[in-house]
mmCIF file of C-alpha atoms and ligand atoms in Angstrom:
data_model
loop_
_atom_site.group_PDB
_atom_site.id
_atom_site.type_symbol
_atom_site.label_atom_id
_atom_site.label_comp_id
_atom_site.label_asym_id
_atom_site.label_seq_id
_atom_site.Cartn_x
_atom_site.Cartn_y
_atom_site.Cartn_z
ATOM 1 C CA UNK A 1 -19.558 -9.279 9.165
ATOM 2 C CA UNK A 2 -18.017 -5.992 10.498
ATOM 3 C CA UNK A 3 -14.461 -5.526 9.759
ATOM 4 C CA UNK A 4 -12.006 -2.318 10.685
ATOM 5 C CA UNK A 5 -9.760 -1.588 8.200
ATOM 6 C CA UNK A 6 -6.683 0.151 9.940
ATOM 7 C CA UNK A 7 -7.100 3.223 7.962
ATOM 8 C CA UNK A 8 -8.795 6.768 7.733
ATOM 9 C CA UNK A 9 -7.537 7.094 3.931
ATOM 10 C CA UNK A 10 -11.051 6.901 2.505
ATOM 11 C CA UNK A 11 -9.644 5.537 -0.908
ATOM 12 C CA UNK A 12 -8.253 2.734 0.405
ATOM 13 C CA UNK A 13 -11.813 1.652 1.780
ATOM 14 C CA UNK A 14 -13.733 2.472 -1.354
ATOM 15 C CA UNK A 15 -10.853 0.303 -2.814
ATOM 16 C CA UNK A 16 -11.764 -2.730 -1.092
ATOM 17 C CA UNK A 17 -15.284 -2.393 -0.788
ATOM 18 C CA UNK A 18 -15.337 -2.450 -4.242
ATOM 19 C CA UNK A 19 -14.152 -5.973 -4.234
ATOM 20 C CA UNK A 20 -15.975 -7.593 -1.747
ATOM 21 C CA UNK A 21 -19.541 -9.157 -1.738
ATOM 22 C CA UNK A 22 -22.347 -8.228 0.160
ATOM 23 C CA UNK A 23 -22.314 -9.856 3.937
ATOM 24 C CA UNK A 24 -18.931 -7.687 4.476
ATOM 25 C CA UNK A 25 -18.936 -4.045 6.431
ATOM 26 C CA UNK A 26 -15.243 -2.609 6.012
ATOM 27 C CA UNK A 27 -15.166 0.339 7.807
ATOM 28 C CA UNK A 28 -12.245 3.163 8.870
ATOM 29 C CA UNK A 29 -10.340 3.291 12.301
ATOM 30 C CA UNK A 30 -12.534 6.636 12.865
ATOM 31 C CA UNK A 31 -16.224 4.674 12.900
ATOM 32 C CA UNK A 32 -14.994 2.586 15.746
ATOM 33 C CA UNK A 33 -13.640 6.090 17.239
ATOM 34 C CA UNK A 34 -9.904 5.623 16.754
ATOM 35 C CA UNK A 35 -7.982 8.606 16.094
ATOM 36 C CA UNK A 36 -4.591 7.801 16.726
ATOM 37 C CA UNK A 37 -1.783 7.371 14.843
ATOM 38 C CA UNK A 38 0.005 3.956 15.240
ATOM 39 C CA UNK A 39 3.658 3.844 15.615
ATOM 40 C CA UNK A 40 4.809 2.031 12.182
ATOM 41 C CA UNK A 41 8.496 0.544 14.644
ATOM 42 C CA UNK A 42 8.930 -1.956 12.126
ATOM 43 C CA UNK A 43 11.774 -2.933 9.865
ATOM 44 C CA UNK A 44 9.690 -4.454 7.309
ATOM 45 C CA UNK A 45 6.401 -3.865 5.417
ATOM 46 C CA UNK A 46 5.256 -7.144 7.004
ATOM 47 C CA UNK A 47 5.793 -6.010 10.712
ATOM 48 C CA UNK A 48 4.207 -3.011 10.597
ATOM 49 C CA UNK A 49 1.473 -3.771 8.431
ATOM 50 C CA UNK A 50 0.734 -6.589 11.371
ATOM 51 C CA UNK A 51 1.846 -4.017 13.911
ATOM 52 C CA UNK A 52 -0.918 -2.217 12.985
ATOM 53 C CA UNK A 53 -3.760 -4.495 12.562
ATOM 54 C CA UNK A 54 -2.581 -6.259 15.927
ATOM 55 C CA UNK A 55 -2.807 -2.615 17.695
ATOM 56 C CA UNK A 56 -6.535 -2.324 16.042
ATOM 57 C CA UNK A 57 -7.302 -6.132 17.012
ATOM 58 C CA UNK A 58 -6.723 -5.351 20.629
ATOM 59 C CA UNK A 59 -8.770 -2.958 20.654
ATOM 60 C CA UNK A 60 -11.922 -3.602 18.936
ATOM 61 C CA UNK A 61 -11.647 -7.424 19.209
ATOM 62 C CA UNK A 62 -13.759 -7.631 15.694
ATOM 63 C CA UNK A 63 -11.739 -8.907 12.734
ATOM 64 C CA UNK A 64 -9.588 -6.543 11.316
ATOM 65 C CA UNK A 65 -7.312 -5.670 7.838
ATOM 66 C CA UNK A 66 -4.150 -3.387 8.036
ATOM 67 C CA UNK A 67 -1.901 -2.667 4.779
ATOM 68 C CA UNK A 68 1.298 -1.063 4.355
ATOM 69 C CA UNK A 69 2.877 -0.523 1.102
ATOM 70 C CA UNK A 70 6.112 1.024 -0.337
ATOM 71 C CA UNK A 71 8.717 1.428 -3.330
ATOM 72 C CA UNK A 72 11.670 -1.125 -3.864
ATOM 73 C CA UNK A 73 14.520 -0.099 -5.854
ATOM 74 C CA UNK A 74 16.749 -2.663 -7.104
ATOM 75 C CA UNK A 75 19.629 -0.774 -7.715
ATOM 76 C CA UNK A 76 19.049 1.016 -4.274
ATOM 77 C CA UNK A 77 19.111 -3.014 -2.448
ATOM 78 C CA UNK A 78 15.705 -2.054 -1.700
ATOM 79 C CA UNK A 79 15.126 1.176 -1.084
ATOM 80 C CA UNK A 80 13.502 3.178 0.347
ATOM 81 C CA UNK A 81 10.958 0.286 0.878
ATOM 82 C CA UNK A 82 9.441 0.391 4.482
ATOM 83 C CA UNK A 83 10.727 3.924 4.843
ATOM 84 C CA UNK A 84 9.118 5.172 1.575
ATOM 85 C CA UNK A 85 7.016 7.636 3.200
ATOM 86 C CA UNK A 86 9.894 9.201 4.958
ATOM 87 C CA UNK A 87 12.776 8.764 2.719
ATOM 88 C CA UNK A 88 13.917 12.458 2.824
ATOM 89 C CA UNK A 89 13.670 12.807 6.417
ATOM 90 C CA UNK A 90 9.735 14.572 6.802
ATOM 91 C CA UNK A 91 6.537 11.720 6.816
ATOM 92 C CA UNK A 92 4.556 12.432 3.544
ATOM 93 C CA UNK A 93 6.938 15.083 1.646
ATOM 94 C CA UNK A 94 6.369 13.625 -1.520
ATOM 95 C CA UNK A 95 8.101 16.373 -3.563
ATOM 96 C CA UNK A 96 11.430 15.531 -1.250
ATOM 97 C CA UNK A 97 10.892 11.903 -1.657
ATOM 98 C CA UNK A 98 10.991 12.548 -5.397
ATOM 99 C CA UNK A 99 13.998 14.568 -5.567
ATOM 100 C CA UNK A 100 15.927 12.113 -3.203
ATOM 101 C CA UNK A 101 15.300 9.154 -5.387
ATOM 102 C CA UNK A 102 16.296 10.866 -8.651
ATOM 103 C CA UNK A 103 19.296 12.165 -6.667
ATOM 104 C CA UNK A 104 20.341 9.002 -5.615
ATOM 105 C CA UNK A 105 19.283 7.047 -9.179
ATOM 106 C CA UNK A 106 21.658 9.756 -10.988
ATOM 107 C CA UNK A 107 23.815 8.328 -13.610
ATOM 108 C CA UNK A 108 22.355 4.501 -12.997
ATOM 109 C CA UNK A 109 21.195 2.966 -15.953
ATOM 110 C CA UNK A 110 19.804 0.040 -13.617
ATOM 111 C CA UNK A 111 16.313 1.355 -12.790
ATOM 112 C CA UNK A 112 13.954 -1.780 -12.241
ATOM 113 C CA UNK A 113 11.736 -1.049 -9.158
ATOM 114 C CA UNK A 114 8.592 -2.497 -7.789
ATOM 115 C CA UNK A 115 5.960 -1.232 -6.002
ATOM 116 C CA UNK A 116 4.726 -3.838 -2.779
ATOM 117 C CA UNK A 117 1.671 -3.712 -0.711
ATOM 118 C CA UNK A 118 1.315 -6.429 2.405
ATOM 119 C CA UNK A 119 -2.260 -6.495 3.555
ATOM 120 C CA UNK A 120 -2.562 -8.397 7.536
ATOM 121 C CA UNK A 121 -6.091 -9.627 7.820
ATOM 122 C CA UNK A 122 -6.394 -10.302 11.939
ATOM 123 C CA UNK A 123 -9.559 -11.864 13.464
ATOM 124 C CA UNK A 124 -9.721 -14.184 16.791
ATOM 125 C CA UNK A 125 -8.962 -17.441 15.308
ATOM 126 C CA UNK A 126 -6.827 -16.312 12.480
ATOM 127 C CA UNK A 127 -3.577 -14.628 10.789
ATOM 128 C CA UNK A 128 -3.214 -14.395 7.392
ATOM 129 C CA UNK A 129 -1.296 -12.099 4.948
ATOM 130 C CA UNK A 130 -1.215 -11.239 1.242
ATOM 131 C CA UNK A 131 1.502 -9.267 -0.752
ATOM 132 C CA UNK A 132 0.850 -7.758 -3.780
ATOM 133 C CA UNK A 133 3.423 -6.334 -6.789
ATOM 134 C CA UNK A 134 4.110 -4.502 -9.399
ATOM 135 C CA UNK A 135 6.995 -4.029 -11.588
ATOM 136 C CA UNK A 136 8.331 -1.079 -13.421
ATOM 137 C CA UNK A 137 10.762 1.453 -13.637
ATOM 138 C CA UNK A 138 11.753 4.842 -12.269
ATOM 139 C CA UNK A 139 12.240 7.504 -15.209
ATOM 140 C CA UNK A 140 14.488 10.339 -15.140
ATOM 141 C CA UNK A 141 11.925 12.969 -14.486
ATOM 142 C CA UNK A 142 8.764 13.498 -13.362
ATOM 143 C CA UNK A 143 5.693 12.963 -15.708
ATOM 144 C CA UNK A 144 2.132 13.578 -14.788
ATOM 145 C CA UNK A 145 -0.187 15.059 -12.263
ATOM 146 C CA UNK A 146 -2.490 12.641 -10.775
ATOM 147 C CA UNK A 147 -1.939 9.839 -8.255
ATOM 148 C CA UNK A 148 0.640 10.419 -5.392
ATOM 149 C CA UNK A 149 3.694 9.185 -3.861
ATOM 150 C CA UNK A 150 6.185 8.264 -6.469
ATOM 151 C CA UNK A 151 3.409 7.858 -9.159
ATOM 152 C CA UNK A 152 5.432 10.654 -11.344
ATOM 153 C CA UNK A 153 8.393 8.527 -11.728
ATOM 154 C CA UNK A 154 7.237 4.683 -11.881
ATOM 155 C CA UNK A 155 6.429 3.245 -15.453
ATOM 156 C CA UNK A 156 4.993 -0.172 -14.994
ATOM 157 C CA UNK A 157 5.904 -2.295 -16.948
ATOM 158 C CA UNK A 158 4.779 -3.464 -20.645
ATOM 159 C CA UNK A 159 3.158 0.709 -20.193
ATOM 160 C CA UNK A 160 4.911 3.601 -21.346
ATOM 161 C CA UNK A 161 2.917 5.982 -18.757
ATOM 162 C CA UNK A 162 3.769 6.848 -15.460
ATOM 163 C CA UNK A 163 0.968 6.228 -12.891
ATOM 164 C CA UNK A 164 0.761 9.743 -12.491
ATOM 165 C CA UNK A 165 -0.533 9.684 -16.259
ATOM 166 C CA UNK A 166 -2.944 7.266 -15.693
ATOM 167 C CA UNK A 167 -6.488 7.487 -14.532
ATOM 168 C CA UNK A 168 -7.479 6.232 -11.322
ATOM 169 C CA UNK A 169 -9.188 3.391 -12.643
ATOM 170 C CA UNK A 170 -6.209 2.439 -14.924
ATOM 171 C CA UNK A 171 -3.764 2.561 -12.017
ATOM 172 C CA UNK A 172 -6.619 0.695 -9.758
ATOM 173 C CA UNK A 173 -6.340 -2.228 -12.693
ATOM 174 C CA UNK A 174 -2.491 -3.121 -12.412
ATOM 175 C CA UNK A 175 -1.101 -1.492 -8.935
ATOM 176 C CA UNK A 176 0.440 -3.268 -6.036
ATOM 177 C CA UNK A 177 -2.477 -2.529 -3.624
ATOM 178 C CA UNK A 178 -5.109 -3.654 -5.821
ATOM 179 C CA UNK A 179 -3.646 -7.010 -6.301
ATOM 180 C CA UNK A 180 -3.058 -7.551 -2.649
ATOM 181 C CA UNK A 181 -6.948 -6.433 -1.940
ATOM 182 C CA UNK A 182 -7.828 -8.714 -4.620
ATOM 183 C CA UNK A 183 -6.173 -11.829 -2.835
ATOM 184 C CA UNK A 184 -7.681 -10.637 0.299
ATOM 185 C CA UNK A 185 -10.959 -10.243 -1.237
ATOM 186 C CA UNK A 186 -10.780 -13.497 -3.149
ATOM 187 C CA UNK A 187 -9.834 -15.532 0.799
ATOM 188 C CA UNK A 188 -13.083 -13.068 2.294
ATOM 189 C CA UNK A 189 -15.432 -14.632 -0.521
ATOM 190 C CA UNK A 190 -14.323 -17.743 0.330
ATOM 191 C CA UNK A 191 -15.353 -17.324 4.050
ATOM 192 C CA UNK A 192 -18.461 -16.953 3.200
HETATM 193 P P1 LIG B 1 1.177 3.410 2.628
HETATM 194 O O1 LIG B 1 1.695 2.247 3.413
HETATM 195 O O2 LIG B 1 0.052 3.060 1.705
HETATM 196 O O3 LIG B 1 0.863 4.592 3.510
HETATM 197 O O4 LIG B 1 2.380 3.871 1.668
HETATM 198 C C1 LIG B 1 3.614 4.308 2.195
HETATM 199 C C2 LIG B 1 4.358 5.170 1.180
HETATM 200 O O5 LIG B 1 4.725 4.363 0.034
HETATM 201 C C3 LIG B 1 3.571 6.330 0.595
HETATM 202 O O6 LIG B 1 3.641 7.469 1.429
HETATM 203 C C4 LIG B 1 4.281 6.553 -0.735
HETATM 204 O O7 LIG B 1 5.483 7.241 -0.547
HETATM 205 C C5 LIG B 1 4.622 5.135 -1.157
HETATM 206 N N1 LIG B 1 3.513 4.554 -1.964
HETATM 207 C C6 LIG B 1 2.688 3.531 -1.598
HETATM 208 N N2 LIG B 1 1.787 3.265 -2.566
HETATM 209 C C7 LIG B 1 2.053 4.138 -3.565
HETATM 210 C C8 LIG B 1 1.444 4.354 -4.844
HETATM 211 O O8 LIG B 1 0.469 3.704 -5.270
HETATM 212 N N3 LIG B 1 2.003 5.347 -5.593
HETATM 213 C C9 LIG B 1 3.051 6.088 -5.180
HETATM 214 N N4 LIG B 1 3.631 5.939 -3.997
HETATM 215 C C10 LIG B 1 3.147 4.966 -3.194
#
C-alpha cells in the first residue's frame, strides 16, 4: 500500500520506514509532486498535524500520515508548544529559539519539559491519531552538537546527556517522534 507522508524532511521517512513491514510504500509530499508549504493555522499540535494530512488527503486521495511535534515547558504553561518552531519570531531560527527559552527559564528552578509528537494517519474510511512523549528537562546552557531544535538544552530523563550529545540512534531509541511512529507502525502492522 502507497502512503504520503506529509513531509519532504527525508529523516522523518527513513524514520518510519524503518518500522514498518514490507507491503507499506511511505513516500514524501515531493514523489506525488507537492511542493508547497501548508499553512500550520492551528492552535494545537493536533489541528495542524490533521490540517496537514487533511490538505495532502484531498489531494492525492491515497492514505496519508502527517506529524507535528514541539517542546512543552511546564513552568512556561506550555510553551512554546505548537509555536516551537517560531518561538522567537523567525520559522526555524533555532539559535533564537534557544536563547528565548533560556531567557525566559532564567532564575526558575522548575524546569520539567516534554517533548510531544502527534502523528494523523488519514485514509478514506479512517481517522486515527497517536501522540508520543518524552520527559526531561531544560539545562542552563547549551551542551552538544548534533541533533536540532532544542536538542542542546533537553536532558531526558533517567539520562544525564542532552540529545544533542547523543547519537542519532540513541535519540531515535527514547524521543517523542519515535514513540508516536512506533504506535503508528504497530496499528499499520495490524492492517495487514
Ligand atoms: P516539527 O513539527 O517536527 O517540524 O517540529 C516543530 C519544532 O519543534 C521544530 O522546529 C523544533 O523547534 C521543535 N522540535 C521538534 N522535535 C524536536 C526534536 O527532536 N529536537 C529538538 N527540537 C524539536
Amino acid at each position: 500500500m502507497d502512503i504520503c507522508f506529509a513531509t519532504n524532511n527525508k529523516n522523518k521517512i527513513e524514520e518510519i520506514g524503518a518500522l514498518i513491514h514490507q507491503g507499506f510504500s511511505i513516500r514524501p509530499m515531493s514523489f506525488y509532486n507537492l511542493h508547497e508549504d501548508i499553512p500550520e493555522t492551528g492552535t494545537t499540535m493536533e489541528e495542524n498535524s490533521r490540517i496537514k494530512a487533511v490538505t495532502v488527503h484531498n489531494k492525492l486521495r491515497i492514505p496519508v500520515i502527517a506529524d507535528d511535534s514541539g517542546l512543552e515547558v511546564e513552568a512556561l504553561y506550555g510553551a512554546p508548544g505548537v509555536y516551537s518552531a517560531r518561538f522567537a519570531g523567525e520559522h526555524g531560527n533555532h539559535t533564537a529559539n534557544n536563547q528565548l527559552l533560556l531567557q525566559k527559564l532564567e532564575g526558575i528552578e522548575h524546569r520539567n519539559a516534554r517533548f510531544r509528537t502527534v502523528i494523523t494517519y488519514i485514509s478514506d474510511n479512517t481517522e486515527i491519531q497517536f501522540e508520543g512523549i518524552v520527559e526531561g528537562e531544560i539545562i542552563s546552557k547549551e551542551r552538544g552538537s548534533k541533533g536540532f531544535g532544542y536538542d542542546p538544552l533537553f536532558v531526558p530523563k533517567g539520562f544525564d546527556r542532552t540529545f544533542a550529545e547523543m547519537s542519532l540512534e540513541e535519540k531515535n531509541g527514547l524521543s517523542h517522534r519515535s514513540r508516536a511512529f512506533e504506535k503508528l507502525a504497530h496499528y499499520l502492522n495490524e492492517q495487514k
